[in-house]
Amino acid sequence: LLTIRDTVFPVIEIRDGTQEDHDDLENIFKDQTPSNVANLYEDFFIAKMIADKDENKKVLVGQVNDKAVGMLAISTDVNVKTLCMNYE
């Protein structure tokens, strides 16, 4: 059986994040993050992260039908020691 991806999954558009995406993205973050971890972040941290973008930091948003459904935050400033301490 061969099926076209669009018949199973919606088309996802990728674009630069905007501060207006905060509400949709915050709900996703809270739903998918343990509360003890989510509580470590300040209010509107996603909007602040998007506002602070520059040539070294960027937030990309995936959207379906004009609604943000996911995000990818990328940066050239990576603390490798912290990364290694938290992930295998």
mmCIF file with all atom_site columns, C-alpha atoms in Angstrom, residues 2-11:
data_model
loop_
_atom_site.group_PDB
_atom_site.id
_atom_site.type_symbol
_atom_site.label_atom_id
_atom_site.label_alt_id
_atom_site.label_comp_id
_atom_site.label_asym_id
_atom_site.label_entity_id
_atom_site.label_seq_id
_atom_site.pdbx_PDB_ins_code
_atom_site.Cartn_x
_atom_site.Cartn_y
_atom_site.Cartn_z
_atom_site.occupancy
_atom_site.B_iso_or_equiv
_atom_site.pdbx_formal_charge
_atom_site.auth_seq_id
_atom_site.auth_comp_id
_atom_site.auth_asym_id
_atom_site.auth_atom_id
_atom_site.pdbx_PDB_model_num
ATOM 1  C CA . LEU A 1 2  ? 1.438  3.332  -1.078 1.00 0.00 ? 2  LEU A CA 1
ATOM 2  C CA . THR A 1 3  ? 0.083  6.540  0.337  1.00 0.00 ? 3  THR A CA 1
ATOM 3  C CA . ILE A 1 4  ? 1.006  10.187 -0.133 1.00 0.00 ? 4  ILE A CA 1
ATOM 4  C CA . ARG A 1 5  ? 2.213  11.873 3.056  1.00 0.00 ? 5  ARG A CA 1
ATOM 5  C CA . ASP A 1 6  ? -0.292 14.721 2.695  1.00 0.00 ? 6  ASP A CA 1
ATOM 6  C CA . THR A 1 7  ? -3.202 12.312 3.090  1.00 0.00 ? 7  THR A CA 1
ATOM 7  C CA . VAL A 1 8  ? -1.905 11.206 6.512  1.00 0.00 ? 8  VAL A CA 1
ATOM 8  C CA . PHE A 1 9  ? -0.176 14.309 7.892  1.00 0.00 ? 9  PHE A CA 1
ATOM 9  C CA . PRO A 1 10 ? -1.042 17.952 7.295  1.00 0.00 ? 10 PRO A CA 1
ATOM 10 C CA . VAL A 1 11 ? 1.338  20.189 5.365  1.00 0.00 ? 11 VAL A CA 1
#
